[in-house]
mmCIF file of C-alpha atoms and ligand atoms in Angstrom:
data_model
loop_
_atom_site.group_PDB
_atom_site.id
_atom_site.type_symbol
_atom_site.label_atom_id
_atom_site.label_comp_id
_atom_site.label_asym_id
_atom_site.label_seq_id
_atom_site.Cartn_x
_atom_site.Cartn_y
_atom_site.Cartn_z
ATOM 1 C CA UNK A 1 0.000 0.000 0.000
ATOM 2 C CA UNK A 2 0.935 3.510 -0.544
ATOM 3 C CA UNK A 3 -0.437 5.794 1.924
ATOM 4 C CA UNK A 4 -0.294 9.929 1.311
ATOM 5 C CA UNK A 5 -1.057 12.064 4.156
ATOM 6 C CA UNK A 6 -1.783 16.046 3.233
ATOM 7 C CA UNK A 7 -0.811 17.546 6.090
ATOM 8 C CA UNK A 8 0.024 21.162 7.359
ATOM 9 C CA UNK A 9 2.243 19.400 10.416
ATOM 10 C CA UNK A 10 4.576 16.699 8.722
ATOM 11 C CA UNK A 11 6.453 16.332 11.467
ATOM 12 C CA UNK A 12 3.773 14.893 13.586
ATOM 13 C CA UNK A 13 4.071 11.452 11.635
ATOM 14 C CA UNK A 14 8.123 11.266 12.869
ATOM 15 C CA UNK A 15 6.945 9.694 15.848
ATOM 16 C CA UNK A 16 4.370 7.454 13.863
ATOM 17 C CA UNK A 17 6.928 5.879 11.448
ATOM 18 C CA UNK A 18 8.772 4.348 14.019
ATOM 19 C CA UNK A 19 6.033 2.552 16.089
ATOM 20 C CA UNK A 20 6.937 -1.080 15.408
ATOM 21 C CA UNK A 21 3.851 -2.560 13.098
ATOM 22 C CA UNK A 22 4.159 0.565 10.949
ATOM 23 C CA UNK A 23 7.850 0.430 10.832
ATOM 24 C CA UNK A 24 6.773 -3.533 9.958
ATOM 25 C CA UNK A 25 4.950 -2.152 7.016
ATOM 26 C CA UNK A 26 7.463 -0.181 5.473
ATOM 27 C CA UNK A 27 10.161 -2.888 5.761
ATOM 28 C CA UNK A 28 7.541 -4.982 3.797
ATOM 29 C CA UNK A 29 7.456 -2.081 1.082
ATOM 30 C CA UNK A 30 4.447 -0.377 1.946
ATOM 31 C CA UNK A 31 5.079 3.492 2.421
ATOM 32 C CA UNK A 32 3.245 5.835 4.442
ATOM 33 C CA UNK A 33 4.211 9.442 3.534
ATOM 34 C CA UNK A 34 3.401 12.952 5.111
ATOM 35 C CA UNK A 35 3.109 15.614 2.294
ATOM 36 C CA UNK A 36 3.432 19.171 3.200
ATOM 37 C CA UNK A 37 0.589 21.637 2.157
ATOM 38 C CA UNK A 38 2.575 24.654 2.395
ATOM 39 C CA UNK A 39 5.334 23.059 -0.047
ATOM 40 C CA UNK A 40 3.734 23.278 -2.950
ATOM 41 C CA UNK A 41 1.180 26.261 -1.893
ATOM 42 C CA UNK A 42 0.775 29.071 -4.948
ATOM 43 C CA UNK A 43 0.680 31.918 -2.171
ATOM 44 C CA UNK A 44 3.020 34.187 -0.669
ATOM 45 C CA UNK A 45 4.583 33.577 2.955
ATOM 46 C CA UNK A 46 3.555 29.813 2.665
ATOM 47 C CA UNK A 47 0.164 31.123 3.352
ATOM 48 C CA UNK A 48 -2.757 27.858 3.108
ATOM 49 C CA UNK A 49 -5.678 28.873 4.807
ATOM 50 C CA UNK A 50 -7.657 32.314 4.680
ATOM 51 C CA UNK A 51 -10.786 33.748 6.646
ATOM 52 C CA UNK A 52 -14.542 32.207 5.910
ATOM 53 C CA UNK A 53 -16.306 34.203 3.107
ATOM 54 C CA UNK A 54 -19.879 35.817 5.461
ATOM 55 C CA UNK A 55 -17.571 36.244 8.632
ATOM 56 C CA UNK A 56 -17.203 34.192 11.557
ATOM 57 C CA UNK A 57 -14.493 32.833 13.511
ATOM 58 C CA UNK A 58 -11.277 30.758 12.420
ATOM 59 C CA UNK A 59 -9.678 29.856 9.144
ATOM 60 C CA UNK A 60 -10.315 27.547 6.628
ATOM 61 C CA UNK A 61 -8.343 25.780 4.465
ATOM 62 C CA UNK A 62 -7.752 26.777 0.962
ATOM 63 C CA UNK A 63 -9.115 24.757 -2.617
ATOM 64 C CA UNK A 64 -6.405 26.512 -4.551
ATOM 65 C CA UNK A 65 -3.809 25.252 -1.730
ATOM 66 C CA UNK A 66 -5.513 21.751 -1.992
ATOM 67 C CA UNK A 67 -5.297 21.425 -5.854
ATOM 68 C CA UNK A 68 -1.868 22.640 -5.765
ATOM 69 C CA UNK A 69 -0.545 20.192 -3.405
ATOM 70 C CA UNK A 70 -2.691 17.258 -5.060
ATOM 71 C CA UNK A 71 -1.584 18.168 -8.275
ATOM 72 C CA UNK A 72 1.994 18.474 -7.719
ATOM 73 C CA UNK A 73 1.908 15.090 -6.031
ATOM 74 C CA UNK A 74 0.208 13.161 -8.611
ATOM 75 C CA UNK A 75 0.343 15.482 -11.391
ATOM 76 C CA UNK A 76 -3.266 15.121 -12.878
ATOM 77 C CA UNK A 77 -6.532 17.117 -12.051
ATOM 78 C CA UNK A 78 -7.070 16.206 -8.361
ATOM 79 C CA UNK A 79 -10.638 16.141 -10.070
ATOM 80 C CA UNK A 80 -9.865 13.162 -12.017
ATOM 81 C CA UNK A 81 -7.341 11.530 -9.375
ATOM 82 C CA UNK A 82 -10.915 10.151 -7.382
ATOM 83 C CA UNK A 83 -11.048 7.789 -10.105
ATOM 84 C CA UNK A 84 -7.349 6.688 -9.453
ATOM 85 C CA UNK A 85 -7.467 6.236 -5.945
ATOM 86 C CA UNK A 86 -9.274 6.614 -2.900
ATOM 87 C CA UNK A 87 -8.922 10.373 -1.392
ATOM 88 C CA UNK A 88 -10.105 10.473 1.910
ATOM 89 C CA UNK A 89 -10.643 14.051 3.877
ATOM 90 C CA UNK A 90 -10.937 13.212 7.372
ATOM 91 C CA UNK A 91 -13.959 15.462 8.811
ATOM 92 C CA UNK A 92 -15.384 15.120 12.491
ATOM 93 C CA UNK A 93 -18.841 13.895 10.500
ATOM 94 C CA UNK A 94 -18.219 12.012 7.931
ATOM 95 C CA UNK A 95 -18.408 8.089 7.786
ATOM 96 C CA UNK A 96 -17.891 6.540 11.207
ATOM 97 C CA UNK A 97 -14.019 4.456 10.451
ATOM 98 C CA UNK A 98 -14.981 0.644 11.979
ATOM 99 C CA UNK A 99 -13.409 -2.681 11.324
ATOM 100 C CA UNK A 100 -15.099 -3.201 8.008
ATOM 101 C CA UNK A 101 -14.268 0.550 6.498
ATOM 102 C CA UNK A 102 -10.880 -0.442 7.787
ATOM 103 C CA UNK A 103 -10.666 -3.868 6.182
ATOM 104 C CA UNK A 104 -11.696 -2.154 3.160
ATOM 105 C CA UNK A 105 -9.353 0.424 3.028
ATOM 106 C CA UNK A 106 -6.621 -2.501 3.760
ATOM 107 C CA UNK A 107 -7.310 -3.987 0.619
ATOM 108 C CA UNK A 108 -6.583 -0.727 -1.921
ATOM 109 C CA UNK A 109 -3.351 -0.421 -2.801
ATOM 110 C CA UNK A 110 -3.182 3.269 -2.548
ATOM 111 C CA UNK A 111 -5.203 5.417 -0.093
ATOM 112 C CA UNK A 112 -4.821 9.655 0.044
ATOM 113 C CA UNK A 113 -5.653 11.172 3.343
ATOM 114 C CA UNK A 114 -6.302 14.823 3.877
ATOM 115 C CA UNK A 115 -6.263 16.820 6.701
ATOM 116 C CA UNK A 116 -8.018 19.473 8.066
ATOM 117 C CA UNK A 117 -6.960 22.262 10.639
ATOM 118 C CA UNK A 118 -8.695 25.340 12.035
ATOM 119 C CA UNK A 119 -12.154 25.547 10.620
ATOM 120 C CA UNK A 120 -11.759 22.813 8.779
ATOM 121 C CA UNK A 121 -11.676 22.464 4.886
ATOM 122 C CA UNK A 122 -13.328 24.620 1.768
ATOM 123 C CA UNK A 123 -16.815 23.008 0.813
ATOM 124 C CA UNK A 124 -15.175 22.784 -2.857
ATOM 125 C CA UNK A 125 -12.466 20.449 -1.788
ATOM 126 C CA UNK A 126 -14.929 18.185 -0.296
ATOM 127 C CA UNK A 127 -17.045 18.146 -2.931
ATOM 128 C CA UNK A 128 -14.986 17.873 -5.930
ATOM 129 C CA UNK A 129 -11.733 16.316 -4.569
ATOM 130 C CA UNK A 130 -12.647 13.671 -2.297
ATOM 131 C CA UNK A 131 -14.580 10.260 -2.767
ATOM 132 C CA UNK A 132 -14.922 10.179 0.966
ATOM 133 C CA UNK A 133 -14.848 11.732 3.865
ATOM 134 C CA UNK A 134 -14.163 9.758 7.319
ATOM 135 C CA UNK A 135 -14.942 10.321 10.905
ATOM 136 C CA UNK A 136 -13.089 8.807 13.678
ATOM 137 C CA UNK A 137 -15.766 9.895 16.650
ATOM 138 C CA UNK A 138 -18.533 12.629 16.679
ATOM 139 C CA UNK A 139 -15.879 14.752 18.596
ATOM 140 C CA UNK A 140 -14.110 17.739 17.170
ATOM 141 C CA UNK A 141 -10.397 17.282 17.054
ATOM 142 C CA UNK A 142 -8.023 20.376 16.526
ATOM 143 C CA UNK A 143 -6.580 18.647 13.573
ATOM 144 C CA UNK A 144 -6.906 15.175 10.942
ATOM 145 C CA UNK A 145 -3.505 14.487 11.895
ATOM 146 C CA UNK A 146 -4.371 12.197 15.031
ATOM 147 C CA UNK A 147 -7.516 10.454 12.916
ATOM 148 C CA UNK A 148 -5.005 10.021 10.284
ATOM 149 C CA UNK A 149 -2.399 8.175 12.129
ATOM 150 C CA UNK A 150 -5.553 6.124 13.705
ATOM 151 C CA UNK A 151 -6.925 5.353 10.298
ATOM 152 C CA UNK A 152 -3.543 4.412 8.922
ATOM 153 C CA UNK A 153 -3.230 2.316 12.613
ATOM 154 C CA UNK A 154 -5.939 0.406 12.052
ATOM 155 C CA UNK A 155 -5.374 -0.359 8.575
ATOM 156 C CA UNK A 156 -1.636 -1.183 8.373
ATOM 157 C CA UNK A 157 -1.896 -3.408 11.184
ATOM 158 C CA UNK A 158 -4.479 -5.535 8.692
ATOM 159 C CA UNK A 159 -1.800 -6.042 6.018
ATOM 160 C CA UNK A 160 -0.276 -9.263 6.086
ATOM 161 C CA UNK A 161 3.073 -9.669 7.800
ATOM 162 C CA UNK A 162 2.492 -6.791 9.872
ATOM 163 C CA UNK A 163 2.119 -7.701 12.933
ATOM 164 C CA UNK A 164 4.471 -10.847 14.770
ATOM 165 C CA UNK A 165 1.705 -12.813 14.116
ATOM 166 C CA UNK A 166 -1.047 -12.334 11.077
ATOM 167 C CA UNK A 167 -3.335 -14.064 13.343
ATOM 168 C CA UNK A 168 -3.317 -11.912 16.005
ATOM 169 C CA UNK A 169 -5.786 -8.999 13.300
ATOM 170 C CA UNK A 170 -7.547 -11.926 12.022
ATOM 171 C CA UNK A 171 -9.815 -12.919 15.395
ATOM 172 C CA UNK A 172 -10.472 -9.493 17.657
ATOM 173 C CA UNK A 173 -13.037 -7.543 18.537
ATOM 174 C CA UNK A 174 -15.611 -6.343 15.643
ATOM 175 C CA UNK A 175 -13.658 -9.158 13.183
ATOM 176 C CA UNK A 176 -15.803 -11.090 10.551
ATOM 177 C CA UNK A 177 -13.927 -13.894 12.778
ATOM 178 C CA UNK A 178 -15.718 -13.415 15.385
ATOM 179 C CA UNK A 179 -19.429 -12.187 13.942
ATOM 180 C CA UNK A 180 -18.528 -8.226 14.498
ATOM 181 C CA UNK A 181 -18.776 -9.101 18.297
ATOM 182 C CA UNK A 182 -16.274 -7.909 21.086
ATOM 183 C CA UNK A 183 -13.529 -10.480 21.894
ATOM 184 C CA UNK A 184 -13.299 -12.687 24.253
ATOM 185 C CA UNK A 185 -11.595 -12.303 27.830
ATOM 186 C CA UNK A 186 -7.610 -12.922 27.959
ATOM 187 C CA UNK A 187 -5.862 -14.191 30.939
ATOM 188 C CA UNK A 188 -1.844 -14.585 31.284
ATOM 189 C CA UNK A 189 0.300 -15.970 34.275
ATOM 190 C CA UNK A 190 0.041 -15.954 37.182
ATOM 191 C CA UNK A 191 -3.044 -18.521 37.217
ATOM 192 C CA UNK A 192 -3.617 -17.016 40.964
ATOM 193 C CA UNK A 193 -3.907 -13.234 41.870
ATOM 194 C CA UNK A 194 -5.195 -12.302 45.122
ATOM 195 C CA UNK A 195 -7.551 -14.672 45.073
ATOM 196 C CA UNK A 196 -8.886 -14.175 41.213
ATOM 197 C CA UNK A 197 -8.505 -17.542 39.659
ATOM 198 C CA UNK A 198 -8.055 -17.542 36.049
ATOM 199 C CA UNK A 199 -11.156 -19.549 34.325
ATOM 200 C CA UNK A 200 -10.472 -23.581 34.251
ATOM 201 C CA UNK A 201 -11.177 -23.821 30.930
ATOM 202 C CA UNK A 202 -8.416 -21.569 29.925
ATOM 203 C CA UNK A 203 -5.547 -24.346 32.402
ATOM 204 C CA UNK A 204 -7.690 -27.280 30.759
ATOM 205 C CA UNK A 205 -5.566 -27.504 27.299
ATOM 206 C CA UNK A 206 -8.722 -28.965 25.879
ATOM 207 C CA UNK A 207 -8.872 -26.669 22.703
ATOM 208 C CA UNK A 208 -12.182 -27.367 21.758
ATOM 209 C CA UNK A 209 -13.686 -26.577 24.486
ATOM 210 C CA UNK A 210 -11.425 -23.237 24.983
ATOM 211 C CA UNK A 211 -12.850 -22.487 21.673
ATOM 212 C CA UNK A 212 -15.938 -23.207 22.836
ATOM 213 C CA UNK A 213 -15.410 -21.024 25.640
ATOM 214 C CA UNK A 214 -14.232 -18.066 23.798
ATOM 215 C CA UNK A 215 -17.029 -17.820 21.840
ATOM 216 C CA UNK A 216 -19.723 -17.948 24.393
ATOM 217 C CA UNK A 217 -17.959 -14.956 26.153
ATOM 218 C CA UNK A 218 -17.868 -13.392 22.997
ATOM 219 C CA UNK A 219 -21.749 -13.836 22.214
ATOM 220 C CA UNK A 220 -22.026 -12.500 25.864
ATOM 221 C CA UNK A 221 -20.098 -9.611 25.434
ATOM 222 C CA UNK A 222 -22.441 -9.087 22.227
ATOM 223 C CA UNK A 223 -25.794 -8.920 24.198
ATOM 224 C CA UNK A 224 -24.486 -6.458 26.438
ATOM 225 C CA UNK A 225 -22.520 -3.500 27.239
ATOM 226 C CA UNK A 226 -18.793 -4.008 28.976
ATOM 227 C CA UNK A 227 -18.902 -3.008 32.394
HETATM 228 C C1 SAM B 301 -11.353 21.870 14.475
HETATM 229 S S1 SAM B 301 -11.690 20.689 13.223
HETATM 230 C C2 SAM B 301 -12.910 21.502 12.252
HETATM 231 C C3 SAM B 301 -14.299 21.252 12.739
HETATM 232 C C4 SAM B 301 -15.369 21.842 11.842
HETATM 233 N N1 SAM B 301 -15.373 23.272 11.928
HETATM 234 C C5 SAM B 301 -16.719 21.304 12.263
HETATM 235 O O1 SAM B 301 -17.370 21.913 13.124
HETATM 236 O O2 SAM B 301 -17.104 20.221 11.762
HETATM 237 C C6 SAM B 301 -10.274 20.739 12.209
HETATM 238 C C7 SAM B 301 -9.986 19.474 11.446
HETATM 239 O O3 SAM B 301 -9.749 18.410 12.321
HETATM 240 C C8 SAM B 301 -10.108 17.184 11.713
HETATM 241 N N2 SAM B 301 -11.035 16.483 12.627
HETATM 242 C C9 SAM B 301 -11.580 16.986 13.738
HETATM 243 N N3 SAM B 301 -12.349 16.076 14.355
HETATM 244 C C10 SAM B 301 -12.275 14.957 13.626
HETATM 245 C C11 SAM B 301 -12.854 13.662 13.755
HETATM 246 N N4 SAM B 301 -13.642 13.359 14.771
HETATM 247 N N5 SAM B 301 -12.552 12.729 12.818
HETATM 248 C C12 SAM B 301 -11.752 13.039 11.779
HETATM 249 N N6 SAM B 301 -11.176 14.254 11.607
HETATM 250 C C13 SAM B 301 -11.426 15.200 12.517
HETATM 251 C C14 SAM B 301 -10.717 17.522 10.371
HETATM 252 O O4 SAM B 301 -9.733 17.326 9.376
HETATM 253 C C15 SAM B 301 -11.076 18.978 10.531
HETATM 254 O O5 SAM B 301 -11.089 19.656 9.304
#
């Protein structure tokens, strides 16, 4: 996969390269870049954003910044670049990212990610340069940059090799594994702990009936919420 992230704070990904499963990734020959808006922006002063047309607080992000950066990028109308790939402008309420959207997106081969700042983006970007735009929570963040990283999370993690062990993505909470429901308790050494045993199904080494197990406490889980 090759992931693009327009951002006006590049340097906020440093620290996301070099977690291990997305360091993983990129050993594997996926890439995960940060562009720069104010790079390639046709302004003076490396200006991006400008005040909203009818007043009101804040700044929003410019189309002619937008195009600029999307065009020098991929160099075609960022119009026509929807049908290429999937640009994604992350917005506070657009589609709600879940284990299927994410499984989805794990399965392109090239994803664009835009990010908003301030007062968010110009309607026309949204409109005429995305094919989507995704929500991570109906919360307002200051910037995409965080519901980038946790869209790119999510999704790298699903690519095989990734993680120490593929199965690990393959049977967790909201999986097709497991029916969408939430996973099943996990218990780890010591078997004792102040007096809270761990279940004996779990010491039994009887697989089937761990199995078993597992996904009865997952139905549970299912029917109601965690405490
Ligand atoms: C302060 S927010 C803009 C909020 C916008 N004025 C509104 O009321 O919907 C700035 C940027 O943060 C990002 N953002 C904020 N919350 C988000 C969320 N829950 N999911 C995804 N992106 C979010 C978007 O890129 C947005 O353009």
């Amino acid at each position: 996969m090759n992931a693009d992230v327009f951002t006006l704070f590049p340097q906020w990904f440093d620290w996301f390269m070099t977690q291990r499963h997305v360091e993983n990734a990129l050993a594997l020959g996926h890439t995960v870049e940060a562009v720069d808006l104010r790079a390639t922006t046709p302004l003076k002063w490396g200006q991006v954003d400008d005040t909203p047309f009818g007043g009101g607080a804040g700044m929003v992000l410019r189309v002619d910044v937008m195009e600029a950066a999307l065009r020098a990028r991929y160099g075609v109308d960022p119009v026509e670049l929807r049908e290429q790939r999937r640009v994604i402008a992350l917005t506070p309420t657009g589609r709600l990212l879940d284990d299927a959207l994410a499984t989805e997106l794990a399965r392109e081969e090239s994803l664009t990610l835009l990010c908003g700042r301030y007062e968010g983006f110009d309607e026309r970007i949204l409109e005429h340069f995305v094919t989507e735009q995704v929500s991570i929570g109906r919360y307002v963040l200051a910037g995409g940059e965080l519901a980038a990283m946790v869209v790119l999370d999510t999704v790298l993690r699903k690519l095989p090799g990734v993680l120490g062990d593929d199965a690990s993505a393959i049977e967790e909470s909201f999986s097709e594994a497991l029916g969408g429901a939430p996973e099943y308790p996990h218990y780890t050494r010591p078997a004792q702990w102040r007096g809270w045993a761990v279940p004996e199904v779990l010491l039994s080494g009887h697989h089937a009936r761990v199995d078993e197990w597992r996904r009865e406490q997952s139905r549970r889980r299912a029917e109601g919420p965690l405490p």
